[in-house]
CSV table of C-alpha atoms and ligand atoms in Angstrom, one decimal:
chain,number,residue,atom,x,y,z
P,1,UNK,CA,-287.3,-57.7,-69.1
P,2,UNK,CA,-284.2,-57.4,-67.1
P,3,UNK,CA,-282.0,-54.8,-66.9
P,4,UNK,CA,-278.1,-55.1,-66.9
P,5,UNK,CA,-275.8,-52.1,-65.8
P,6,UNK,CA,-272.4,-52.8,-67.4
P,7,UNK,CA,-269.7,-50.6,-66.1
P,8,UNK,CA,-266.7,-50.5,-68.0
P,9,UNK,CA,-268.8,-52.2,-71.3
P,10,UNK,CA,-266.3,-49.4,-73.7
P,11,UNK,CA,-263.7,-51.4,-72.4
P,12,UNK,CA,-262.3,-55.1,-74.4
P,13,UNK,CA,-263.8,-57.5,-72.1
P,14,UNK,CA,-267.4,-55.4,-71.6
P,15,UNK,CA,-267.8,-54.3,-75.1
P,16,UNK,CA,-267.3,-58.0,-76.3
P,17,UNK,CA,-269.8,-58.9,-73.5
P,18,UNK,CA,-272.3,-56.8,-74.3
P,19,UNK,CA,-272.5,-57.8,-77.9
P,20,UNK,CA,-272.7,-61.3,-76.8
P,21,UNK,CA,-275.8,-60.4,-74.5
P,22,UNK,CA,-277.5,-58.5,-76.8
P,23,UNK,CA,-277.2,-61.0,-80.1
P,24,UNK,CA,-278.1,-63.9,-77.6
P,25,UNK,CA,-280.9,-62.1,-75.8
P,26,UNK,CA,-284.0,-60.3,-77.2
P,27,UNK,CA,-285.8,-59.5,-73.9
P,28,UNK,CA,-282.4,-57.4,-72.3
P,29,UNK,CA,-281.8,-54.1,-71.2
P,30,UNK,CA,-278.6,-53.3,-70.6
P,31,UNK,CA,-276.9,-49.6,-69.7
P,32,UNK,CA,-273.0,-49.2,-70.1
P,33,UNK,CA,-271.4,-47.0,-67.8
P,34,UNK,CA,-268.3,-46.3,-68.9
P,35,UNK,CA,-266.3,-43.2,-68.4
P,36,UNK,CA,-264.0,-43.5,-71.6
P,37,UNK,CA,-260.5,-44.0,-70.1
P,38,UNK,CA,-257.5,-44.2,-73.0
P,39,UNK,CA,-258.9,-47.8,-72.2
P,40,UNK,CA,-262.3,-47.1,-73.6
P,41,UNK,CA,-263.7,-46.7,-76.8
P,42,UNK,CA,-267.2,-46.6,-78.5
P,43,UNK,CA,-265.8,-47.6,-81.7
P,44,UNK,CA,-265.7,-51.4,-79.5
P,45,UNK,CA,-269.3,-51.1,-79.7
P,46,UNK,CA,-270.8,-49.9,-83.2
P,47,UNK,CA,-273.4,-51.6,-84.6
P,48,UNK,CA,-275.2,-52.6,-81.3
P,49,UNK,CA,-275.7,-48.2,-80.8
P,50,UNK,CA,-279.0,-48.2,-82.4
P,51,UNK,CA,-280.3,-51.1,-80.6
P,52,UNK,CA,-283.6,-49.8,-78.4
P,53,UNK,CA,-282.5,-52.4,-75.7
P,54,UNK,CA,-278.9,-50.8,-75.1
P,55,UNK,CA,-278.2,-47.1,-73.3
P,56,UNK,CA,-274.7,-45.5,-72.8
P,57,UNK,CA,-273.7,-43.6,-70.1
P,58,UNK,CA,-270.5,-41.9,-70.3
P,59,UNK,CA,-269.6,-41.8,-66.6
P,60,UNK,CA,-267.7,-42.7,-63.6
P,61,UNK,CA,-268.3,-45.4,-60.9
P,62,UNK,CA,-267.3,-43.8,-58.2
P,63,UNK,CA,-269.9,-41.0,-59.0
P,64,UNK,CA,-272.2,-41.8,-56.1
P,65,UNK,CA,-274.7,-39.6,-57.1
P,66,UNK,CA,-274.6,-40.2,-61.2
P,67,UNK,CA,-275.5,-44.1,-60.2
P,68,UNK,CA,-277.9,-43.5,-57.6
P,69,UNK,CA,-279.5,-41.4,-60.3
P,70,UNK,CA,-279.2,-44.5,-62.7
P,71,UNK,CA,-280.9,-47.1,-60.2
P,72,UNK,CA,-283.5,-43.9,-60.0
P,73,UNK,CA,-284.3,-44.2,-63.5
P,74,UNK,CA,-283.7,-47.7,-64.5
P,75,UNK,CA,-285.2,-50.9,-62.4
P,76,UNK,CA,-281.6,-52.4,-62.2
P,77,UNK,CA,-281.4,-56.2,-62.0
P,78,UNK,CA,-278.0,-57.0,-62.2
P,79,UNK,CA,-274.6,-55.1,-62.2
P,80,UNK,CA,-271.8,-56.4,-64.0
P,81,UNK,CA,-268.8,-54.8,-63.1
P,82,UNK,CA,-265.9,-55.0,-65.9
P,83,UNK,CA,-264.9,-51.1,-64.5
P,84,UNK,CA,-261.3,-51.0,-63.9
P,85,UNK,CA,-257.7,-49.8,-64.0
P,86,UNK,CA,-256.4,-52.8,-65.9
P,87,UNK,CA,-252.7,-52.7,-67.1
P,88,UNK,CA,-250.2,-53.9,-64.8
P,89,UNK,CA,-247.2,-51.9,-66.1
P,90,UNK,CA,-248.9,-48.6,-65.2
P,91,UNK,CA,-250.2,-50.0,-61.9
P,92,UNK,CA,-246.3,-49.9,-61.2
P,93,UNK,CA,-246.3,-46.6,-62.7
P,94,UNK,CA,-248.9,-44.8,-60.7
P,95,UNK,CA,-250.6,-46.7,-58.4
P,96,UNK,CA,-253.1,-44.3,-56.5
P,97,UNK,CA,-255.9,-44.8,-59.9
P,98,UNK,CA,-256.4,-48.5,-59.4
P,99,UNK,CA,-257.2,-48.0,-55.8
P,100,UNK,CA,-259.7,-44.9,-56.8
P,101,UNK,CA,-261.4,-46.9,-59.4
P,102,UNK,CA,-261.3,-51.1,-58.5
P,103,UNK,CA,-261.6,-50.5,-54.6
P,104,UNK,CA,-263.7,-47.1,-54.2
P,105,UNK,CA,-265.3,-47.7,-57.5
P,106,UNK,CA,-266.5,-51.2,-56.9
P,107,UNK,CA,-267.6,-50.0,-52.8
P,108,UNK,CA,-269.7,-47.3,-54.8
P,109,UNK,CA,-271.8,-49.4,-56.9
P,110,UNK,CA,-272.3,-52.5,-54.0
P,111,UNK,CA,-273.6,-49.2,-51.6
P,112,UNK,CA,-275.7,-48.5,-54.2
P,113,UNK,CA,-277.2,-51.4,-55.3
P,114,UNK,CA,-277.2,-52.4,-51.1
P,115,UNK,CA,-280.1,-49.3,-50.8
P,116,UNK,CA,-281.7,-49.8,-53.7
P,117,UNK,CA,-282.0,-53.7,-53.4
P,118,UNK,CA,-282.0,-54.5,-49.6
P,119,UNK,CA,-285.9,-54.5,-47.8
P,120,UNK,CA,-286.9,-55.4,-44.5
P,121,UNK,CA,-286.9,-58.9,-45.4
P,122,UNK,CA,-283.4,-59.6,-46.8
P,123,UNK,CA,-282.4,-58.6,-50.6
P,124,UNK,CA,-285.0,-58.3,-53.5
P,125,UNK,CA,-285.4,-62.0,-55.2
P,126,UNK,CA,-283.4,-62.3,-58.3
P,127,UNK,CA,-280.8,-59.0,-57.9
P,128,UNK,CA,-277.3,-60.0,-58.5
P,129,UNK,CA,-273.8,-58.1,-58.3
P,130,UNK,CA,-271.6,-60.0,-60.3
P,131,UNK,CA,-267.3,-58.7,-59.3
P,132,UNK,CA,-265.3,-59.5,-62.8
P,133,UNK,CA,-262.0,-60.4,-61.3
P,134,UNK,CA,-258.8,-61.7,-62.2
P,135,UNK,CA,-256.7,-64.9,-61.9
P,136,UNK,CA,-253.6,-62.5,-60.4
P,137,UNK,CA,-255.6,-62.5,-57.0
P,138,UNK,CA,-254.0,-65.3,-56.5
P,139,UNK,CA,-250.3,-64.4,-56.7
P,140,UNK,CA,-247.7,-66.5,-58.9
P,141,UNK,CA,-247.1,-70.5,-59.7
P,142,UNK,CA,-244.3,-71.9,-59.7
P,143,UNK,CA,-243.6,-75.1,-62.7
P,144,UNK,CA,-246.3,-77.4,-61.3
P,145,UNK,CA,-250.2,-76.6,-59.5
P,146,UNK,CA,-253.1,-74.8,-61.0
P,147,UNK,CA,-255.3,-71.5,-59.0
P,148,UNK,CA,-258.5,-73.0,-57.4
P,149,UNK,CA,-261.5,-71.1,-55.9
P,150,UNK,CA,-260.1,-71.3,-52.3
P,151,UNK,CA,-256.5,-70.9,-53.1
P,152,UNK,CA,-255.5,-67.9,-50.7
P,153,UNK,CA,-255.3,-64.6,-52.1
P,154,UNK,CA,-251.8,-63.3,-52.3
P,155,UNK,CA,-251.6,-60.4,-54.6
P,156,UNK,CA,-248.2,-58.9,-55.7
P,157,UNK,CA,-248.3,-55.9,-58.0
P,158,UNK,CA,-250.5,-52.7,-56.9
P,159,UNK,CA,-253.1,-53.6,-59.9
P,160,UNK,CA,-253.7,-56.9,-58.1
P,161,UNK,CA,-253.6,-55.7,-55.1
P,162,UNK,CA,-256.5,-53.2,-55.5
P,163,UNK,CA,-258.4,-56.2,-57.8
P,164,UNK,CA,-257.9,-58.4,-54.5
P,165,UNK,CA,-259.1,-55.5,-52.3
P,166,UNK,CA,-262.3,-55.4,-53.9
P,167,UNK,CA,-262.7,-58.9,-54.4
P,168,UNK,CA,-262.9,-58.9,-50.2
P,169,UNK,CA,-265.0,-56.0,-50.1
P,170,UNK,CA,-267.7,-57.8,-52.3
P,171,UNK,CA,-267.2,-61.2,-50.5
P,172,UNK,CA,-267.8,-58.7,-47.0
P,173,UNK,CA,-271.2,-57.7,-48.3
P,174,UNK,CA,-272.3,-61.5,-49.3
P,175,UNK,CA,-271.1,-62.0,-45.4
P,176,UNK,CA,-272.5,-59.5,-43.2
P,177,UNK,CA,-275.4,-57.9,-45.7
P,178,UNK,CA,-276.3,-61.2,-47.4
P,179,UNK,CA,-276.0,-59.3,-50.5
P,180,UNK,CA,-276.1,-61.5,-53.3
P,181,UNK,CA,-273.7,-61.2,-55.6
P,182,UNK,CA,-270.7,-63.9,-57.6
P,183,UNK,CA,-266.6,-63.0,-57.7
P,184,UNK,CA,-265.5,-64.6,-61.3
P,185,UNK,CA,-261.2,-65.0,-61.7
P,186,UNK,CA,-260.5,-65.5,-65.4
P,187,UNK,CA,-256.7,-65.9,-66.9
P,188,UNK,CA,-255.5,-63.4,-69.7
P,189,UNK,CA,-258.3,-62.6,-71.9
P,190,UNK,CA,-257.3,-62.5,-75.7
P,191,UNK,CA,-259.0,-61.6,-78.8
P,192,UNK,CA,-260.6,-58.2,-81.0
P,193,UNK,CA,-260.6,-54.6,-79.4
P,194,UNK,CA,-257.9,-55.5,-76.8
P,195,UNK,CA,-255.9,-52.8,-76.0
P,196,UNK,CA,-252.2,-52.6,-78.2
P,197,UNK,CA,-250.6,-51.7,-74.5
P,198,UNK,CA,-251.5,-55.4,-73.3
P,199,UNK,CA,-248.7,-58.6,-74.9
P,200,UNK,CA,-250.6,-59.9,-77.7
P,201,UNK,CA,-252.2,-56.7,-79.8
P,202,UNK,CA,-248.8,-54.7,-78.4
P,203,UNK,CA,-246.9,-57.7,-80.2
P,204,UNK,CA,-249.0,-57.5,-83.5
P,205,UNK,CA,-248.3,-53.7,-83.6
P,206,UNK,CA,-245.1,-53.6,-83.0
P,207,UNK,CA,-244.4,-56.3,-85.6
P,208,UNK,CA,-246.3,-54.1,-88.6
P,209,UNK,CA,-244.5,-51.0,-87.9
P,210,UNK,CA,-241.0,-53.3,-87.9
P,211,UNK,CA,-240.7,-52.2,-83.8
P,212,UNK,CA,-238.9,-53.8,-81.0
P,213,UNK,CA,-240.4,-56.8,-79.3
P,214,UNK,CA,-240.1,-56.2,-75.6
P,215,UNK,CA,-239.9,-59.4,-74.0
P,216,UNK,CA,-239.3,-59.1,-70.0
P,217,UNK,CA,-237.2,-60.8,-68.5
P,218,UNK,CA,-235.9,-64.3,-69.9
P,219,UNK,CA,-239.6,-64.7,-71.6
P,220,UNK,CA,-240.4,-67.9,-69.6
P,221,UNK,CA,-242.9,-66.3,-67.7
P,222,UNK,CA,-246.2,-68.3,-68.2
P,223,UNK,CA,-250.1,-67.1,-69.0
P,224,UNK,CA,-253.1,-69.3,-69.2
P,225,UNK,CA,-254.9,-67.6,-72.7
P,226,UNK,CA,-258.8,-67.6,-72.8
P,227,UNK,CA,-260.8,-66.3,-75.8
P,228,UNK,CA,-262.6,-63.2,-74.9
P,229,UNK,CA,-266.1,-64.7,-75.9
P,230,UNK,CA,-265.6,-67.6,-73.8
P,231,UNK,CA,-265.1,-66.0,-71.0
P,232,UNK,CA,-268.0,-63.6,-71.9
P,233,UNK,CA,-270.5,-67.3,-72.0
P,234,UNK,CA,-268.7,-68.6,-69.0
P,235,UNK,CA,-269.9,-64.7,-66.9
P,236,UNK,CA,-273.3,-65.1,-68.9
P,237,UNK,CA,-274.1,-68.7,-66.9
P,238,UNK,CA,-272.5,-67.6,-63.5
P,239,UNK,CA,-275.3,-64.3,-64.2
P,240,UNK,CA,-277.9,-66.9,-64.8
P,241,UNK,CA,-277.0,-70.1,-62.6
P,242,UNK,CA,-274.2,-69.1,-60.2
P,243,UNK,CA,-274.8,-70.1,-56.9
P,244,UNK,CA,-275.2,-66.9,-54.6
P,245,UNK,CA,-272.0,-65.9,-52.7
P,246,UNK,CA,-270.1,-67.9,-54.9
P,247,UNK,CA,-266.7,-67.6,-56.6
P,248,UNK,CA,-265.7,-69.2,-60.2
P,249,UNK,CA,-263.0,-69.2,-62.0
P,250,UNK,CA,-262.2,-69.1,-65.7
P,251,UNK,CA,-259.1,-70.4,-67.4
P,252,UNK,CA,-258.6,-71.5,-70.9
P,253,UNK,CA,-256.6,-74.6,-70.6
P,254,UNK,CA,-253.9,-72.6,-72.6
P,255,UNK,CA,-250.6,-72.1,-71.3
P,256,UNK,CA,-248.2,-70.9,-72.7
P,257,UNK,CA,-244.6,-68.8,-72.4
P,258,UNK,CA,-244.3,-65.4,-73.2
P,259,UNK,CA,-241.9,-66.1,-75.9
P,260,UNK,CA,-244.0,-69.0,-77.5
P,261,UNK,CA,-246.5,-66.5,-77.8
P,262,UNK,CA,-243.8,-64.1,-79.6
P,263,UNK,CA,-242.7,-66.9,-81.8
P,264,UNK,CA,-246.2,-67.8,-83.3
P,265,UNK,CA,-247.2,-64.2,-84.0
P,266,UNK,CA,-243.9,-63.5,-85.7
P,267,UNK,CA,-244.9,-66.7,-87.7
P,268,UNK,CA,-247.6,-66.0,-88.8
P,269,UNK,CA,-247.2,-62.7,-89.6
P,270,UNK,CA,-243.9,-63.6,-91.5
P,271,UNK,CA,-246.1,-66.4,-93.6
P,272,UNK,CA,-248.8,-64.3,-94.3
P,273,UNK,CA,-247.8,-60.2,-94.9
P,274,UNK,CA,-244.1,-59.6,-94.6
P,275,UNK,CA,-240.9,-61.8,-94.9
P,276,UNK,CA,-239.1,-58.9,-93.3
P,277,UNK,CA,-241.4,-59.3,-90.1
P,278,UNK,CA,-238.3,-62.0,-88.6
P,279,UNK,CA,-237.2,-63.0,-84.8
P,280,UNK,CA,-234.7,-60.2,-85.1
P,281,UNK,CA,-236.9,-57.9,-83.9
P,282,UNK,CA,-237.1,-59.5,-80.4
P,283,UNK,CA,-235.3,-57.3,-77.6
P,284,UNK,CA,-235.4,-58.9,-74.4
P,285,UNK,CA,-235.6,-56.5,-71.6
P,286,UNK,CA,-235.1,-55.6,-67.8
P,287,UNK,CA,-238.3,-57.6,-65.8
P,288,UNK,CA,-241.2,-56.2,-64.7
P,289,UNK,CA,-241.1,-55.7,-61.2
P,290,UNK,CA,-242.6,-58.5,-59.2
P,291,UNK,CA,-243.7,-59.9,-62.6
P,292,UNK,CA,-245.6,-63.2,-61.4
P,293,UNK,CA,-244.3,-66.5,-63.0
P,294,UNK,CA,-247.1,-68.8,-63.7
P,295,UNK,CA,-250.9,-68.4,-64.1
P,296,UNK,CA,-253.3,-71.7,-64.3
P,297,UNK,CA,-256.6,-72.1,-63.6
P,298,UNK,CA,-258.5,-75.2,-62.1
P,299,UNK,CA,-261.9,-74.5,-64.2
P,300,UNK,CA,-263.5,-77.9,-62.2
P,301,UNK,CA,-266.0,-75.6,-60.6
P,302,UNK,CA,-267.7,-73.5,-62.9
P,303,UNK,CA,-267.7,-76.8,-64.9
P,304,UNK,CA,-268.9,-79.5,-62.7
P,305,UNK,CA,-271.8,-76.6,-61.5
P,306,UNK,CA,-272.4,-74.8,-64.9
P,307,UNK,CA,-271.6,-76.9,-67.5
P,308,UNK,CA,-268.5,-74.3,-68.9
P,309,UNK,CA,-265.6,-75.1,-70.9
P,310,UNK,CA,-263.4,-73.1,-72.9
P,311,UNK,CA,-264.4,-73.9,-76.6
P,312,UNK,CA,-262.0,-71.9,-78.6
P,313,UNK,CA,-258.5,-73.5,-79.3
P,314,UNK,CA,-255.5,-71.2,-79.3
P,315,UNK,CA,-254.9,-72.3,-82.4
P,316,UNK,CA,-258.2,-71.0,-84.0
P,317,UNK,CA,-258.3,-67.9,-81.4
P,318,UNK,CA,-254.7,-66.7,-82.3
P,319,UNK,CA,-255.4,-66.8,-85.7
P,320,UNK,CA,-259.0,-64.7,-85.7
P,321,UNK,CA,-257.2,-62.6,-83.2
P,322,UNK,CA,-253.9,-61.7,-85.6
P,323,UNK,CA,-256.6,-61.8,-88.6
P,324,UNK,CA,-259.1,-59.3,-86.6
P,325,UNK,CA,-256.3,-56.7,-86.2
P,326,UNK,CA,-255.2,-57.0,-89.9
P,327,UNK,CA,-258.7,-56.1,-91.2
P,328,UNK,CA,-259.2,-53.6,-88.7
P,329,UNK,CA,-256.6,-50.7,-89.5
P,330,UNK,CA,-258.7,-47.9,-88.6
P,331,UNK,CA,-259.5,-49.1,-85.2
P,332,UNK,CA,-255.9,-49.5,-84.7
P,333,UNK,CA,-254.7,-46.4,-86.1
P,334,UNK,CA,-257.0,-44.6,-83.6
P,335,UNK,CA,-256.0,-46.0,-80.7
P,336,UNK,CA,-252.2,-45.7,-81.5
P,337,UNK,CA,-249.7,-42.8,-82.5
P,338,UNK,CA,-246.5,-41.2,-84.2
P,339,UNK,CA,-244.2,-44.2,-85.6
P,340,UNK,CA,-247.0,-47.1,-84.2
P,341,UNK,CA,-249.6,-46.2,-86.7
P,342,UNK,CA,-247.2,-46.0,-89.6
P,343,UNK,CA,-248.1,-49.4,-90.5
P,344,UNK,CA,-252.5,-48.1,-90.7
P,345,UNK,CA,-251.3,-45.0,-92.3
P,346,UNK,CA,-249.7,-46.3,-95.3
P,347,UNK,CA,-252.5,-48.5,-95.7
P,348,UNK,CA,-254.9,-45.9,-96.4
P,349,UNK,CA,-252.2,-44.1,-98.4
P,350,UNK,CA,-252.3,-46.8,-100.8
P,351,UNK,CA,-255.6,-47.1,-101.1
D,401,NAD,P1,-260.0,-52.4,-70.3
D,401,NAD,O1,-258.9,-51.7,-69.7
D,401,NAD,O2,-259.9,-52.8,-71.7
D,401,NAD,O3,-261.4,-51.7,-70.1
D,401,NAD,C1,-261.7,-51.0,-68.9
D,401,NAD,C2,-262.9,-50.2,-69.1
D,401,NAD,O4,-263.3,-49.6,-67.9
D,401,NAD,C3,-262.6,-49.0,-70.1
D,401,NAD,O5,-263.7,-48.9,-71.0
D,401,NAD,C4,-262.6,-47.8,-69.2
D,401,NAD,O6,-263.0,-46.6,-69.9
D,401,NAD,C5,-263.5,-48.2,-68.1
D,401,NAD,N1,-263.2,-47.5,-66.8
D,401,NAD,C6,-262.0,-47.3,-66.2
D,401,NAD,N2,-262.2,-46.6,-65.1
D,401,NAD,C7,-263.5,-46.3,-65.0
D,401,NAD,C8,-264.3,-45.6,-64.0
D,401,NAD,N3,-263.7,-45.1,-62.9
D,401,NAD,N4,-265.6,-45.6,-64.2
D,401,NAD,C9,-266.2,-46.1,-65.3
D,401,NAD,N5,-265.5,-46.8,-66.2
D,401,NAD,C10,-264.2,-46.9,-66.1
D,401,NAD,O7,-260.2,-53.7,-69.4
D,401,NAD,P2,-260.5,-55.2,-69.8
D,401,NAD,O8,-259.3,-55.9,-70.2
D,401,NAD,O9,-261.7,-55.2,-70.7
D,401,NAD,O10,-260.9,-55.8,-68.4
D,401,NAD,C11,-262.2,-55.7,-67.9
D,401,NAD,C12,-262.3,-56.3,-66.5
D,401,NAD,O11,-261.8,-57.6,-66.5
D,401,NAD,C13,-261.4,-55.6,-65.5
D,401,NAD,O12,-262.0,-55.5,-64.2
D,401,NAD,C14,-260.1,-56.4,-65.4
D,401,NAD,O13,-259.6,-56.3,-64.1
D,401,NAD,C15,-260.7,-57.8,-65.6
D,401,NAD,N6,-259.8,-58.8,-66.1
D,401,NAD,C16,-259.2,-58.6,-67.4
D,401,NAD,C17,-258.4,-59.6,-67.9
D,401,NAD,C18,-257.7,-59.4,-69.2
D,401,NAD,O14,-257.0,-60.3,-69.6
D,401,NAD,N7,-258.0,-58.3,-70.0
D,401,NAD,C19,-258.2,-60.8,-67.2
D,401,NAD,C20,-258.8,-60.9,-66.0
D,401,NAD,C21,-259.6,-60.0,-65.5
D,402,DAU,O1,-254.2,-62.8,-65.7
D,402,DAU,C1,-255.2,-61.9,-65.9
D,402,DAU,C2,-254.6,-60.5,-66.1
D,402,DAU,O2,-254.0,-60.6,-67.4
D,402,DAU,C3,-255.6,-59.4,-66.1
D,402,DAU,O3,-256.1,-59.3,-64.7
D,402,DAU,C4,-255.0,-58.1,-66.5
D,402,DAU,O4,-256.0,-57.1,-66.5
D,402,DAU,C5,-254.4,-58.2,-67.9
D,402,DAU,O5,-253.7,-57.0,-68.2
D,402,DAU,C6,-253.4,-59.4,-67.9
D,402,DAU,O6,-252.2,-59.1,-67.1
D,402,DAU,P1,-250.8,-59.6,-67.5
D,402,DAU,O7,-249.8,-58.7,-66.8
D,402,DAU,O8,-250.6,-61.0,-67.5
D,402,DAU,O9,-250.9,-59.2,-69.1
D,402,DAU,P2,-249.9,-58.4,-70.1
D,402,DAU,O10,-250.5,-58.5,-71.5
D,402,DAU,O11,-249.5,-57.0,-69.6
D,402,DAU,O12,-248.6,-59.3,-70.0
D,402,DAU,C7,-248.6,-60.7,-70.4
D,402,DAU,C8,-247.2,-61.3,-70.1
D,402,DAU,O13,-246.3,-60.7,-71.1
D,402,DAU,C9,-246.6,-60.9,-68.8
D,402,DAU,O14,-245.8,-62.0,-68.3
D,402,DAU,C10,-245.7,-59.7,-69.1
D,402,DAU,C11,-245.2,-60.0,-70.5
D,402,DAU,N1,-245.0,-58.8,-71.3
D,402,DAU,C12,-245.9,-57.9,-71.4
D,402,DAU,C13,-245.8,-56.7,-72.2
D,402,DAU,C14,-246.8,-55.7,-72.3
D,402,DAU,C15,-243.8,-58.7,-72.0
D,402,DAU,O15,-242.9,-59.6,-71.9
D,402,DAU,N2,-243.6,-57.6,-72.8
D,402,DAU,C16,-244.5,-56.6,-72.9
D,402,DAU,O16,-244.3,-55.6,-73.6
């Protein structure tokens, strides 16, 4: 039976993850570390809490001793590190907790898992560190090229910055220790249990409770948008087939601008639950500093080697995702406040 530790599995990506692994996988351990951020929440994960085969841990990663104490207890086969600071805007904001958690954090667990995992002869067979990373490494596009595995790393806002930081830590270790371990760089994950601070859930919200529609900038500003459990099976084969040392990356052929992604939710949501949900709620705004202009991922890699491709069309994924959040008010009103949960508030009111 192998045993997973997830860090930051409370999170949207890990949680969704870790209910992927566990409905596909009987014969699994797998122990969350998480130490509930705002980001966080066990709510993400209810229904998989009972299963013997899963263990939380509320904690931090940069808690040497707390996961020294964990490879202690546990025989830990792989670590999966989703653990992170992950919001641009309040990397801008406050920059000193991104490099805490992504660059200590991330030189915490590889230490660990270095002296618990490294013999005389080289690394125990089959141990794995697998760095969840992000397409930003890679800096900004302009209208034409795509982001491939060797494109040079050329981080612009402090979230990035720190992501790109560990990323070379982690490749150091493969280098000089001969630790084995996989980098993966997805575009903009999208889907349930997403955060309402990141564009599309902030979008939805705001809509419902009849809010502004921040759009920065002039709105052209381009993202590549992958379903969250695609990229969850694209991490699950790089786990199980990705070649040691390796980076992949993980796009889902879906780019579009900022304010095409406005437009559709403002559709649909006009179509299907309130005519008074209209374009007049867009506001553009002053730009994000050093906002990037164009992310796109060349997924030939982790194709040719693992056989991946994005199977979810945005079309289908926008529409579960809108859909999720609809039938989902309590989640939502937990995870927002004042004037932003009106919308979950009245609901139950009227109930
Ligand atoms: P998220 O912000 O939703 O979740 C992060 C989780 O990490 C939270 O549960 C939080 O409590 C936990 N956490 C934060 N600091 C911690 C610490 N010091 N110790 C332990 N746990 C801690 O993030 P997400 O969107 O799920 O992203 C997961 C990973 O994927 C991140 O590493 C992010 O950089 C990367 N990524 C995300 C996207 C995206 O579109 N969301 C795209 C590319 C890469
Ligand atoms: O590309 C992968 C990255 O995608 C991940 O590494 C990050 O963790 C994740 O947060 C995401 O970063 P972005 O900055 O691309 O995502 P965000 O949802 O914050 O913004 C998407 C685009 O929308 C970006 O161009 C900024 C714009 N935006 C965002 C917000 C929150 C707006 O125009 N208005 C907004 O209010």
């Amino acid at each position: 039976m192998k045993t997973y530790l997830v860090t930051g599995g409370a999170g949207f990506i890990g949680s969704s993850f870790i209910i992927y692994m566990l409905n596909k996988y009987s014969d699994i351990r797998i122990i969350n570390l998480d130490k509930l951020t705002y980001a966080g929440n066990l709510e993400n994960l209810k229904g998989i809490d009972s299963n013997p085969n899963y263990t939380f841990i509320q904690g931090d990663i940069c808690n040497k001793e707390l996961v020294e104490e964990l490879f202690k207890k546990y025989d830990i086969d792989y670590i999966v590190n989703f653990a992170a600071e992950s919001h641009v805007d309040r990397s801008i904001r406050e920059p000193e907790v991104f490099v805490n958690t992504n660059v200590l954090g991330t030189i915490t667990l590889l230490n660990t898992a270095k002296k618990f995992w490294e013999t005389e002869r080289g690394f125990k067979e089959e141990k794995k560190y697998i760095q969840i990373s992000t397409d930003e490494v890679y800096g900004s596009l302009g209208q034409t090229g795509f982001f491939g595995e060797t494109t040079p790393i050329n981080p612009h806002s402090p979230y990035s910055a720190s992501k790109a930081s560990a990323d070379l830590i982690v490749k150091a270790y493969f280098d000089t220790y001969k630790m084995p371990i996989n980098i993966t760089r997805c575009s903009n994950n999208y889907g349930p249990y997403q955060f309402p601070e990141k564009l599309i859930p902030l979008l939805i919200n705001n809509c419902l409770n009849y809010k502004e529609l921040p759009v920065y900038g002039d709105g052209l500003n381009i993202r590549d948008w992958l379903y969250v459990e695609d990229h969850c099976k694209a991490i699950d084969l790089v786990i199980n087939k990705g070649k040691m040392g390796q980076v992949y990356n993980i796009g889902g052929h879906n780019e579009k601008t900022n304010i095409e992604i406005v437009n559709i939710i403002i559709k649909y949501l006009n179509e299907n639950v309130d005519e008074k949900i209209t374009k007049s709620l867009i506001k553009y705004v002053e730009d994000r500093k050093g906002h990037d202009r164009r992310y796109a991922i060349n997924t030939n890699k982790i194709k040719n080697e693992l056989g991946w491709y994005p199977e979810t069309n945005f079309e289908v994924g926008i529409k579960n995702t809108i859909e999720w959040y609809l039938d989902n008010p309590k989640w939502m009103y937990n995870v927002t406040s004042g004037e932003y949960q009106n919308y979950y508030k009245n609901m139950y009111e009227n109930k």
